Coordinates of C-alpha atoms in Angstrom, one line a residue:
M1 CA 111.9 -61.8 -92.3
A2 CA 110.3 -64.8 -90.6
N3 CA 111.8 -65.9 -87.3
T4 CA 113.8 -69.1 -87.7
Q5 CA 115.8 -69.0 -84.5
P6 CA 115.1 -72.1 -82.4
L7 CA 114.5 -72.3 -78.6
Q8 CA 117.0 -74.7 -77.1
I9 CA 116.1 -76.9 -74.1
L10 CA 118.7 -78.8 -72.0
P11 CA 117.5 -81.0 -69.1
I12 CA 120.5 -81.0 -66.8
G13 CA 118.7 -83.4 -64.6
G14 CA 115.3 -85.1 -64.5
I15 CA 116.0 -87.1 -67.7
E16 CA 116.8 -90.8 -67.3
Q17 CA 116.4 -90.3 -63.5
V18 CA 113.8 -89.1 -61.0
T19 CA 115.9 -86.5 -59.2
Q20 CA 118.4 -83.7 -59.9
N21 CA 115.7 -81.7 -61.7
M22 CA 117.1 -78.7 -63.5
Y23 CA 116.1 -77.4 -67.0
L24 CA 117.6 -74.7 -69.2
F25 CA 115.5 -72.9 -71.7
M26 CA 117.8 -70.9 -74.1
Y27 CA 116.9 -68.3 -76.7
Q28 CA 119.5 -66.1 -78.4
N29 CA 121.6 -64.7 -75.5
E30 CA 119.1 -65.4 -72.7
I31 CA 118.7 -68.4 -70.4
L32 CA 115.8 -69.3 -68.2
I33 CA 116.3 -72.0 -65.5
V34 CA 113.6 -74.2 -64.0
D35 CA 114.4 -75.9 -60.7
C36 CA 117.7 -76.7 -59.0
G37 CA 117.5 -80.0 -57.3
I38 CA 119.7 -82.6 -55.7
G39 CA 120.0 -86.3 -56.4
F40 CA 120.9 -89.2 -54.2
P41 CA 124.0 -91.4 -54.5
D42 CA 123.6 -95.0 -55.6
M43 CA 125.4 -98.2 -54.5
Q44 CA 128.3 -97.2 -56.9
M45 CA 129.0 -94.1 -54.9
P46 CA 130.0 -95.2 -51.4
G47 CA 130.4 -92.4 -48.9
A48 CA 128.9 -89.7 -51.1
D49 CA 126.3 -87.4 -49.4
I50 CA 124.3 -86.1 -52.4
V51 CA 124.6 -85.5 -56.1
I52 CA 124.1 -82.2 -57.8
P53 CA 123.6 -81.2 -61.4
D54 CA 126.6 -80.6 -63.7
I55 CA 126.4 -76.9 -64.6
S56 CA 129.8 -76.7 -66.5
Y57 CA 128.0 -76.2 -69.8
L58 CA 125.9 -73.4 -68.2
K59 CA 129.0 -71.7 -66.9
R60 CA 130.6 -71.9 -70.3
L61 CA 127.5 -70.2 -71.8
V62 CA 127.8 -67.4 -69.2
T63 CA 131.5 -67.0 -69.9
N64 CA 130.7 -66.7 -73.6
G65 CA 128.3 -63.8 -73.0
Q66 CA 125.0 -65.6 -72.4
K67 CA 122.8 -64.1 -69.6
I68 CA 120.8 -66.0 -67.0
V69 CA 117.7 -63.9 -66.8
G70 CA 116.0 -65.8 -64.0
M71 CA 115.0 -69.1 -62.4
I72 CA 111.6 -70.4 -61.4
L73 CA 111.1 -73.2 -58.8
T74 CA 108.1 -75.5 -59.2
H75 CA 107.8 -76.9 -55.7
G76 CA 109.5 -77.4 -52.4
H77 CA 111.0 -80.9 -52.7
D78 CA 114.7 -81.2 -52.3
D79 CA 115.1 -82.8 -55.7
H80 CA 113.9 -79.5 -57.1
I81 CA 115.4 -76.9 -54.8
A82 CA 118.2 -78.2 -52.5
A83 CA 121.1 -77.7 -55.0
L84 CA 120.6 -74.0 -54.7
P85 CA 123.3 -73.3 -52.0
Y86 CA 125.8 -75.4 -54.0
L87 CA 125.3 -74.0 -57.4
L88 CA 124.3 -70.3 -57.0
P89 CA 127.8 -69.3 -55.7
Q90 CA 129.2 -70.6 -59.1
L91 CA 126.9 -68.4 -61.1
P92 CA 126.2 -64.6 -61.5
E93 CA 123.3 -63.1 -59.7
F94 CA 119.8 -63.4 -61.2
P95 CA 116.2 -63.3 -59.8
I96 CA 114.6 -66.4 -58.5
Y97 CA 110.8 -66.9 -58.4
A98 CA 108.5 -69.4 -56.7
S99 CA 105.2 -69.9 -54.9
R100 CA 105.1 -68.7 -51.3
L101 CA 105.7 -72.0 -49.6
T102 CA 108.3 -73.1 -52.2
A103 CA 110.1 -69.7 -51.7
G104 CA 110.1 -70.3 -47.9
F105 CA 111.5 -73.8 -48.2
A106 CA 114.1 -72.6 -50.8
A107 CA 115.1 -69.8 -48.5
N108 CA 115.7 -72.3 -45.7
R109 CA 118.0 -74.4 -47.9
L110 CA 119.9 -71.3 -48.9
L111 CA 120.3 -70.1 -45.4
D112 CA 121.6 -73.6 -44.4
G113 CA 124.4 -73.0 -46.9
G114 CA 125.0 -69.4 -45.6
N115 CA 123.5 -67.9 -48.7
Y116 CA 121.1 -65.0 -48.4
T117 CA 119.8 -64.8 -52.0
P118 CA 116.2 -63.7 -52.0
V119 CA 113.5 -65.9 -53.5
H120 CA 110.5 -63.9 -54.8
A121 CA 107.0 -65.2 -54.3
I122 CA 104.6 -64.9 -57.3
P123 CA 100.8 -65.4 -57.4
D124 CA 98.9 -67.8 -59.5
R125 CA 97.7 -66.8 -63.0
Q126 CA 99.8 -63.7 -63.0
E127 CA 102.1 -63.4 -66.0
L128 CA 105.7 -62.4 -65.2
A129 CA 108.1 -61.2 -67.8
I130 CA 111.6 -62.6 -67.3
G131 CA 114.2 -61.0 -69.6
Q132 CA 113.4 -59.9 -73.1
F133 CA 112.2 -63.3 -74.5
F134 CA 110.5 -65.2 -71.7
S135 CA 107.3 -64.8 -69.6
V136 CA 105.9 -67.3 -67.1
T137 CA 102.5 -67.8 -65.5
P138 CA 102.1 -70.2 -62.6
L139 CA 99.0 -72.3 -61.9
A140 CA 98.0 -74.6 -59.1
V141 CA 98.3 -78.3 -59.1
T142 CA 98.2 -80.9 -56.3
H143 CA 101.3 -82.9 -55.1
S144 CA 102.8 -84.2 -51.9
V145 CA 104.0 -80.8 -50.9
P146 CA 101.5 -77.9 -50.9
D147 CA 101.8 -74.9 -53.2
T148 CA 103.2 -76.9 -56.2
K149 CA 102.9 -75.1 -59.5
H150 CA 102.9 -75.8 -63.2
F151 CA 104.0 -73.0 -65.5
L152 CA 102.9 -71.7 -68.8
I153 CA 106.2 -70.4 -70.5
K154 CA 105.8 -68.0 -73.4
T155 CA 108.8 -67.8 -75.8
P156 CA 109.4 -66.3 -79.2
V157 CA 108.9 -69.8 -80.8
G158 CA 105.6 -70.5 -79.1
N159 CA 104.1 -71.6 -75.8
L160 CA 105.5 -74.3 -73.5
Y161 CA 103.9 -76.0 -70.5
H162 CA 106.2 -77.1 -67.7
G163 CA 104.3 -79.9 -65.9
T164 CA 106.5 -80.8 -63.0
D165 CA 105.6 -83.5 -60.4
F166 CA 101.8 -83.5 -59.9
K167 CA 98.6 -85.5 -59.3
L168 CA 95.0 -84.5 -60.0
D169 CA 93.5 -84.7 -56.5
D170 CA 89.8 -83.6 -56.4
T171 CA 89.6 -83.8 -52.6
P172 CA 92.8 -82.3 -51.4
V173 CA 93.4 -81.7 -47.7
D174 CA 93.6 -77.9 -48.1
G175 CA 90.7 -77.7 -50.6
I176 CA 92.8 -76.1 -53.3
L177 CA 92.0 -78.0 -56.5
P178 CA 94.2 -78.2 -59.6
D179 CA 93.4 -75.2 -61.7
Y180 CA 91.4 -77.1 -64.4
E181 CA 89.9 -74.0 -65.8
F182 CA 93.2 -72.4 -66.5
M183 CA 94.5 -75.6 -67.9
D184 CA 91.7 -75.7 -70.4
E185 CA 92.4 -72.0 -71.3
I186 CA 96.1 -72.9 -71.9
G187 CA 94.9 -75.7 -74.1
Q188 CA 93.4 -73.1 -76.5
Q189 CA 96.8 -71.3 -76.8
D190 CA 98.7 -73.7 -79.1
V191 CA 101.2 -75.3 -76.7
R192 CA 104.2 -76.4 -78.8
L193 CA 105.7 -78.6 -76.1
M194 CA 104.6 -79.9 -72.8
L195 CA 107.1 -81.3 -70.2
S196 CA 105.2 -83.8 -68.1
D197 CA 105.8 -85.8 -65.0
C198 CA 105.9 -89.5 -66.1
L199 CA 106.9 -91.4 -62.9
G200 CA 103.6 -93.1 -62.3
V201 CA 102.8 -94.0 -65.9
E202 CA 102.9 -97.8 -65.3
V203 CA 99.8 -97.6 -63.0
S204 CA 96.5 -97.9 -64.8
H205 CA 94.3 -96.4 -62.2
R206 CA 94.1 -92.9 -60.8
C207 CA 96.1 -91.9 -57.7
G208 CA 94.3 -92.0 -54.4
S209 CA 93.4 -88.8 -52.7
E210 CA 95.7 -87.5 -50.0
S211 CA 92.7 -86.9 -47.8
S212 CA 92.1 -90.7 -47.6
V213 CA 95.2 -91.2 -45.5
G214 CA 94.0 -89.4 -42.4
P215 CA 91.3 -91.9 -41.4
V216 CA 93.9 -94.8 -41.7
I217 CA 96.3 -93.0 -39.4
L218 CA 93.5 -92.3 -37.0
K219 CA 92.6 -96.1 -37.0
Y220 CA 96.1 -97.0 -35.7
M221 CA 96.0 -94.4 -32.9
Q222 CA 92.6 -95.4 -31.5
N223 CA 92.5 -97.9 -28.7
F224 CA 96.3 -98.2 -28.5
S225 CA 98.0 -97.8 -25.1
G226 CA 101.5 -97.0 -26.3
K227 CA 103.0 -94.0 -28.0
V228 CA 102.5 -93.8 -31.8
I229 CA 105.5 -92.8 -33.9
V230 CA 104.8 -91.6 -37.4
T231 CA 107.6 -91.2 -39.9
L232 CA 107.0 -89.4 -43.2
M233 CA 108.6 -87.1 -45.7
S234 CA 109.4 -83.9 -43.8
S235 CA 107.9 -81.6 -46.5
H236 CA 104.6 -83.4 -46.5
I237 CA 102.7 -80.7 -44.7
H238 CA 99.2 -82.1 -45.6
R239 CA 100.2 -85.5 -44.1
I240 CA 101.5 -83.8 -41.0
K241 CA 98.3 -81.9 -40.6
Q242 CA 96.3 -85.2 -40.8
V243 CA 98.5 -86.7 -38.1
M244 CA 97.8 -83.7 -35.9
D245 CA 94.1 -84.0 -36.5
A246 CA 94.1 -87.7 -35.7
A247 CA 96.1 -87.0 -32.5
A248 CA 93.6 -84.4 -31.4
A249 CA 90.7 -86.9 -32.0
T250 CA 92.4 -89.4 -29.7
G251 CA 93.5 -87.0 -27.0
R252 CA 97.2 -87.1 -27.8
K253 CA 99.9 -84.4 -28.1
V254 CA 102.3 -84.3 -31.0
A255 CA 106.1 -83.7 -30.9
L256 CA 108.1 -83.0 -34.0
V257 CA 111.5 -84.8 -34.0
G258 CA 114.1 -84.0 -36.6
R259 CA 115.5 -80.7 -37.9
S260 CA 114.0 -81.0 -41.3
V261 CA 110.4 -81.7 -40.1
E262 CA 110.7 -79.0 -37.4
Q263 CA 112.0 -76.4 -39.8
N264 CA 109.4 -77.2 -42.5
V265 CA 106.4 -77.1 -40.2
L266 CA 107.6 -73.8 -38.7
T267 CA 107.9 -72.3 -42.2
A268 CA 104.6 -73.7 -43.3
A269 CA 102.9 -72.3 -40.1
E270 CA 104.5 -68.9 -40.5
L271 CA 103.1 -68.7 -44.1
G272 CA 99.6 -70.1 -43.1
F273 CA 99.9 -73.5 -44.8
I274 CA 99.3 -75.4 -41.5
T275 CA 97.6 -74.5 -38.3
D276 CA 97.5 -76.1 -34.9
D277 CA 93.8 -75.8 -34.5
H278 CA 93.6 -78.1 -31.4
D279 CA 96.8 -77.0 -29.6
V280 CA 98.4 -80.4 -29.9
I281 CA 102.0 -79.5 -30.7
I282 CA 104.5 -79.7 -27.9
S283 CA 108.2 -79.3 -27.7
K284 CA 110.2 -82.5 -28.1
K285 CA 111.9 -81.5 -24.8
D286 CA 108.6 -82.1 -23.1
I287 CA 108.0 -85.6 -24.3
K288 CA 108.8 -87.2 -21.0
E289 CA 106.0 -85.0 -19.3
Y290 CA 103.3 -87.1 -21.0
P291 CA 102.3 -90.8 -20.7
D292 CA 102.8 -92.9 -23.8
D293 CA 99.1 -93.2 -24.5
K294 CA 98.9 -89.4 -24.9
L295 CA 101.8 -89.1 -27.3
V296 CA 102.3 -89.0 -31.1
L297 CA 105.9 -88.4 -32.4
I298 CA 106.4 -87.3 -36.0
V299 CA 110.0 -88.4 -36.7
A300 CA 112.0 -87.4 -39.7
G301 CA 113.9 -90.1 -41.6
S302 CA 111.2 -92.2 -43.3
Q303 CA 113.8 -93.6 -45.8
G304 CA 115.9 -95.1 -43.0
Q305 CA 118.8 -92.8 -43.9
E306 CA 122.0 -93.2 -41.9
G307 CA 122.1 -90.5 -39.3
S308 CA 118.4 -89.6 -39.5
S309 CA 116.3 -89.1 -36.4
L310 CA 114.4 -92.3 -37.1
T311 CA 117.5 -94.4 -37.5
R312 CA 119.1 -92.9 -34.4
A313 CA 116.0 -93.6 -32.4
I314 CA 115.9 -97.2 -33.6
Y315 CA 119.5 -97.8 -32.4
G316 CA 119.0 -95.9 -29.1
D317 CA 121.1 -92.9 -30.1
L318 CA 118.4 -90.2 -29.9
R319 CA 118.0 -88.6 -26.5
E320 CA 114.4 -87.5 -26.9
V321 CA 112.9 -90.7 -28.4
H322 CA 113.1 -94.3 -27.0
I323 CA 111.3 -96.9 -29.1
T324 CA 110.1 -99.9 -27.1
P325 CA 107.9 -103.0 -27.9
R326 CA 105.0 -101.1 -26.3
D327 CA 105.0 -98.5 -29.1
R328 CA 103.6 -98.5 -32.7
V329 CA 105.6 -97.2 -35.7
L330 CA 103.7 -96.1 -38.8
F331 CA 105.7 -95.6 -42.0
S332 CA 103.5 -93.1 -43.9
A333 CA 105.8 -93.1 -46.9
D334 CA 107.0 -95.5 -49.6
A335 CA 110.6 -96.2 -50.3
I336 CA 112.0 -93.8 -52.8
P337 CA 113.6 -95.7 -55.7
G338 CA 117.1 -96.5 -54.7
N339 CA 116.4 -96.3 -50.9
E340 CA 114.9 -99.8 -50.5
L341 CA 117.8 -101.2 -48.6
T342 CA 117.8 -98.5 -45.9
Y343 CA 114.0 -98.2 -45.8
Y344 CA 113.4 -101.9 -45.2
G345 CA 116.5 -102.1 -43.0
A346 CA 114.7 -99.8 -40.6
V347 CA 111.5 -101.8 -40.8
D348 CA 113.4 -105.0 -40.2
Q349 CA 115.2 -103.6 -37.1
L350 CA 111.9 -102.5 -35.6
L351 CA 110.1 -105.7 -36.2
I352 CA 112.8 -108.0 -35.0
H353 CA 112.8 -106.1 -31.7
G354 CA 109.1 -106.6 -31.2
V355 CA 107.9 -103.2 -32.2
D356 CA 104.5 -103.1 -33.9
T357 CA 105.4 -101.6 -37.3
I358 CA 103.0 -100.8 -40.1
Y359 CA 104.1 -99.7 -43.6
P360 CA 102.4 -99.3 -46.9
A361 CA 103.1 -102.9 -48.1
V362 CA 101.0 -104.1 -45.2
D363 CA 98.3 -101.3 -45.3
E364 CA 98.5 -99.4 -48.6
G365 CA 96.1 -96.8 -47.1
L366 CA 99.0 -95.4 -45.0
H367 CA 100.4 -93.6 -48.0
Q368 CA 99.1 -92.1 -51.2
S369 CA 101.6 -91.1 -53.9
G370 CA 102.1 -87.5 -54.9
H371 CA 102.6 -88.5 -58.5
A372 CA 100.0 -88.8 -61.2
K373 CA 99.1 -92.2 -62.6
R374 CA 98.5 -92.8 -66.3
P375 CA 94.8 -91.6 -66.3
E376 CA 95.8 -88.3 -64.8
M377 CA 98.6 -87.9 -67.3
I378 CA 96.1 -88.5 -70.1
D379 CA 93.7 -86.0 -68.5
L380 CA 96.4 -83.3 -68.3
A381 CA 97.5 -83.8 -71.9
R382 CA 94.0 -83.7 -73.2
R383 CA 93.5 -80.4 -71.4
I384 CA 96.8 -78.8 -72.5
K385 CA 96.6 -80.2 -76.1
P386 CA 100.4 -80.0 -76.8
R387 CA 101.9 -80.7 -80.2
K388 CA 104.7 -82.6 -78.6
I389 CA 105.5 -83.9 -75.1
L390 CA 108.8 -84.3 -73.2
P391 CA 108.3 -86.8 -70.3
I392 CA 110.4 -85.8 -67.3
G393 CA 111.1 -86.9 -63.8
G394 CA 111.3 -90.6 -64.5
N395 CA 113.7 -93.3 -65.5
N396 CA 114.0 -94.6 -69.0
R397 CA 111.2 -97.2 -68.6
H398 CA 108.8 -94.5 -67.5
R399 CA 109.6 -92.3 -70.5
V400 CA 109.3 -95.1 -72.9
K401 CA 106.0 -96.3 -71.4
Y402 CA 104.7 -92.8 -71.6
Q403 CA 105.4 -92.9 -75.3
Q404 CA 103.8 -96.3 -75.7
L405 CA 100.7 -95.9 -73.4
V406 CA 99.8 -92.2 -73.2
A407 CA 100.5 -91.0 -76.8
P408 CA 97.9 -93.2 -78.4
E409 CA 95.3 -92.0 -75.9
I410 CA 95.8 -88.4 -76.8
G411 CA 96.2 -88.6 -80.6
L412 CA 100.0 -88.1 -80.7
K413 CA 102.4 -90.2 -82.7
P414 CA 105.4 -92.0 -81.0
E415 CA 107.7 -89.4 -82.6
D416 CA 105.8 -86.6 -80.9
I417 CA 107.0 -88.0 -77.5
L418 CA 110.6 -86.8 -77.2
L419 CA 113.1 -89.2 -75.6
P420 CA 116.4 -87.4 -75.5
A421 CA 119.5 -89.0 -73.9
E422 CA 121.0 -87.3 -70.9
G423 CA 122.9 -84.2 -72.0
D424 CA 121.0 -83.9 -75.4
I425 CA 120.1 -80.3 -76.4
I426 CA 116.6 -80.2 -77.9
S427 CA 116.0 -77.5 -80.5
L428 CA 112.4 -76.3 -80.9
F429 CA 111.8 -74.3 -84.1
P430 CA 109.0 -71.8 -84.8
D431 CA 107.4 -74.1 -87.3
G432 CA 107.0 -76.7 -84.4
H433 CA 109.6 -79.3 -85.5
T434 CA 112.3 -80.4 -83.1
Q435 CA 115.7 -81.9 -83.4
T436 CA 118.6 -82.9 -81.2
S437 CA 121.5 -80.3 -81.5
G438 CA 124.4 -82.1 -79.9
N439 CA 125.2 -83.5 -76.5
V440 CA 127.0 -81.6 -73.7
G441 CA 128.3 -84.7 -71.9
L442 CA 126.9 -84.2 -68.4
R443 CA 128.8 -85.5 -65.4
P444 CA 126.8 -85.0 -62.2
Q445 CA 128.8 -83.6 -59.4
I446 CA 129.3 -85.4 -56.1
V447 CA 129.0 -83.7 -52.7
D448 CA 131.2 -85.6 -50.3
G449 CA 131.5 -83.8 -46.9
L450 CA 132.8 -80.3 -47.6
G451 CA 134.0 -81.3 -51.1
V452 CA 131.9 -80.5 -54.1
G453 CA 132.8 -82.1 -57.5
D454 CA 136.3 -83.3 -56.3
V455 CA 135.4 -86.9 -56.0
G456 CA 135.3 -89.0 -59.2
P457 CA 135.1 -92.6 -60.4
K458 CA 138.6 -93.5 -59.3
V459 CA 137.8 -92.6 -55.7
F460 CA 134.6 -94.5 -55.7
S461 CA 136.3 -97.5 -57.3
D462 CA 138.9 -97.4 -54.5
R463 CA 136.1 -97.2 -51.8
R464 CA 134.3 -100.1 -53.3
V465 CA 137.5 -102.2 -53.2
L466 CA 138.1 -101.2 -49.6
G467 CA 134.5 -102.1 -48.7
Q468 CA 134.6 -105.5 -50.4
A469 CA 138.2 -106.8 -49.8
G470 CA 140.0 -104.4 -47.4
I471 CA 143.4 -102.8 -47.7
L472 CA 147.0 -104.1 -47.3
I473 CA 149.8 -101.6 -46.7
I474 CA 153.4 -102.7 -47.0
I475 CA 156.2 -100.4 -45.8
I476 CA 159.9 -101.1 -46.7
K477 CA 162.9 -99.1 -45.8
H478 CA 165.5 -98.3 -48.5
Y479 CA 169.0 -97.3 -47.3
K480 CA 171.0 -95.4 -49.9
N481 CA 174.1 -95.6 -47.7
R482 CA 174.5 -99.4 -47.2
Q483 CA 177.7 -99.0 -45.2
A484 CA 176.1 -96.7 -42.7
A485 CA 173.2 -99.0 -42.4
K486 CA 175.5 -102.0 -41.8
A487 CA 177.4 -100.0 -39.2
A488 CA 174.1 -99.5 -37.4
G489 CA 173.4 -103.2 -37.4
I490 CA 170.8 -103.0 -40.2
V491 CA 170.8 -105.8 -42.7
T492 CA 170.1 -104.8 -46.3
N493 CA 170.3 -106.5 -49.7
K494 CA 172.6 -105.3 -52.3
Q495 CA 170.0 -102.7 -53.4
G496 CA 169.8 -101.2 -49.9
L497 CA 166.4 -102.7 -49.0
S498 CA 165.8 -103.9 -45.5
F499 CA 163.3 -106.7 -45.5
A500 CA 163.8 -107.7 -41.9
D501 CA 161.8 -104.8 -40.5
M502 CA 159.2 -104.8 -43.3
T503 CA 155.9 -103.5 -41.9
V504 CA 152.6 -105.1 -43.1
I505 CA 149.3 -103.3 -42.1
S506 CA 146.0 -104.8 -43.0
R507 CA 142.4 -103.5 -42.5
G508 CA 139.3 -105.5 -43.4
F509 CA 141.5 -108.1 -45.0
V510 CA 143.2 -110.7 -42.8
F511 CA 141.5 -113.8 -41.6
T512 CA 140.0 -114.3 -38.1
D513 CA 141.9 -117.5 -37.9
E514 CA 145.3 -116.3 -36.4
G515 CA 147.2 -119.2 -37.9
K516 CA 145.8 -118.5 -41.4
S517 CA 146.4 -114.8 -41.0
N518 CA 150.1 -115.2 -40.0
E519 CA 150.5 -117.6 -42.9
V520 CA 149.2 -115.0 -45.4
I521 CA 151.3 -112.1 -43.9
A522 CA 154.4 -114.3 -44.1
Y523 CA 153.6 -115.0 -47.7
V524 CA 153.2 -111.3 -48.4
K525 CA 156.6 -110.5 -46.9
K526 CA 158.3 -113.2 -48.8
R527 CA 156.6 -112.3 -52.1
V528 CA 157.3 -108.6 -51.7
S529 CA 161.0 -109.3 -51.0
E530 CA 161.1 -111.3 -54.3
L531 CA 159.3 -108.7 -56.3
L532 CA 161.3 -105.8 -55.0
T533 CA 164.5 -107.6 -55.8
L534 CA 163.2 -108.1 -59.3
H535 CA 161.8 -104.6 -59.9
M536 CA 164.1 -102.3 -58.0
H537 CA 165.9 -101.5 -61.2
A538 CA 162.7 -99.7 -62.4
D539 CA 163.1 -96.1 -63.6
N540 CA 161.9 -94.6 -60.4
K541 CA 160.5 -95.5 -57.0
E542 CA 156.9 -94.8 -57.9
E543 CA 157.1 -97.2 -60.9
C544 CA 158.7 -99.8 -58.8
E545 CA 155.9 -99.5 -56.2
R546 CA 153.3 -99.8 -58.9
Q547 CA 154.7 -102.9 -60.4
V548 CA 155.0 -104.6 -57.0
E549 CA 151.4 -103.7 -56.2
Q550 CA 150.2 -105.2 -59.5
D551 CA 152.2 -108.4 -59.2
L552 CA 151.4 -108.9 -55.5
S553 CA 147.6 -108.5 -56.3
K554 CA 147.8 -111.2 -58.9
S555 CA 149.8 -113.5 -56.6
L556 CA 147.5 -113.0 -53.6
Y557 CA 144.3 -113.7 -55.7
K558 CA 145.7 -117.1 -56.7
I559 CA 146.0 -118.3 -53.1
I560 CA 143.1 -116.5 -51.2
Q561 CA 140.7 -115.5 -54.0
R562 CA 140.6 -111.9 -52.8
E563 CA 141.7 -108.6 -54.3
P564 CA 142.4 -106.1 -51.5
M565 CA 143.6 -102.7 -52.3
I566 CA 147.4 -102.8 -52.0
E567 CA 149.7 -99.9 -51.2
V568 CA 153.4 -100.4 -51.3
E569 CA 155.5 -97.6 -49.8
I570 CA 159.3 -97.5 -50.1
V571 CA 160.7 -95.1 -47.5
E572 CA 164.0 -93.6 -48.1
C573 CA 166.4 -93.6 -45.2

């Protein structure tokens, strides 16, 4: 009997967004996972640290007898590997495979979370069977982190090509070219579906080579008498190597500042992906031993993140690094979408304090993207020759533009470019047709301090109110025994409420004008007294408090045009 069982594909992340990349490939009772990345909180998530994929559906499948047969990791960026320590403890054990450097970076992330799960390194072009129904074969591509891989995935319904983040760089820093020969071979194997990075689809020219950045960095080190501070993505090993080479050419030493960049360079060096050919690396503890014109500092925190080494250095809170107007700061990274405020906030602080600061908007040669532009996407698709394509790793505009701009160039119809909604399950059948088979209703999980998934929309709503209008706390004592209260000299109304010693606490709310502030507080006390007298007959104390909070909020808005968070607490005495 002919096989009619479909392969099901569920992007848990990486659809309608750039980050949280995680994909499930499901056939009968087996599940293959590709990537396990974090996302970054937006302006609607104040106080959140990171966002991780929602694996509740995956856990239900496992509970119902499905088996995770393995996971493959495509490359070492955090939006593809850094959710591992958060999600693996929630799942049964299974093998994890990656390239050597990706395995090293992933192991670091796991160890940071106290997890010792091994990540197995696999070589290029070697087919690896995973479970009964899947096999994977990695191949080399170029990206902004070395050792990035695409994967040919063989399944019972046909071949798939997982084309994660990539660019087609013909002059890479390490000399390792994209494996064009193997791509062409795969193109002869009837690929049913290709998943392809689509982030750079709006750009009509090819991405510049990474090797073009080194000479630009060198230019800014030459004939400069101060120290040069370079901030970049901590996993960008090829960029770091070019900074080291430029430092050697100008007689400078290099100190790494920031845990992430120090750890990544150490791992890359141990695995042979970066070498200190000119003996330029020094400990950050020895920075003071060298004159400024003999120093280059590679500092983590290129996005201006709160608490990063760069931000702390800018505000004078980093012991090892003091930035002065005699220095030069090079931003060798673009702002990641969503980080523009913190990125340019860091640039603003440096410039306003007289620090010579260069960033890609001033000199575009300081950075080259790691993501393919439209001509490279077309090149890849022409080599792989897929029947259908699922654009990944981009927002909706990138996916739609891929459908509009790439499909006509490679002979595919618009309907051959799949644009599922977040949470849609895609079914791929043996005859090649696809359909959507329901939606699992994904809800990305928030990591907030030590809490994982325990912060939801209500908490963020409260935090936004606190940040915008402050909080008002009103405490009123309620004496059930009015006679005892009277004997103690406490005045209460007939309901046992004591308004004379009502406490009003405000944070981020009252006016700097003391007279206006006292006027508002007096109004609050008067209005609360009226409202409590009105509502104290409510069924219970909590209902009474809620009604007073709602009514006071409306009353306050009418007179001050603000809506602080209001908490009314009736204390039983």
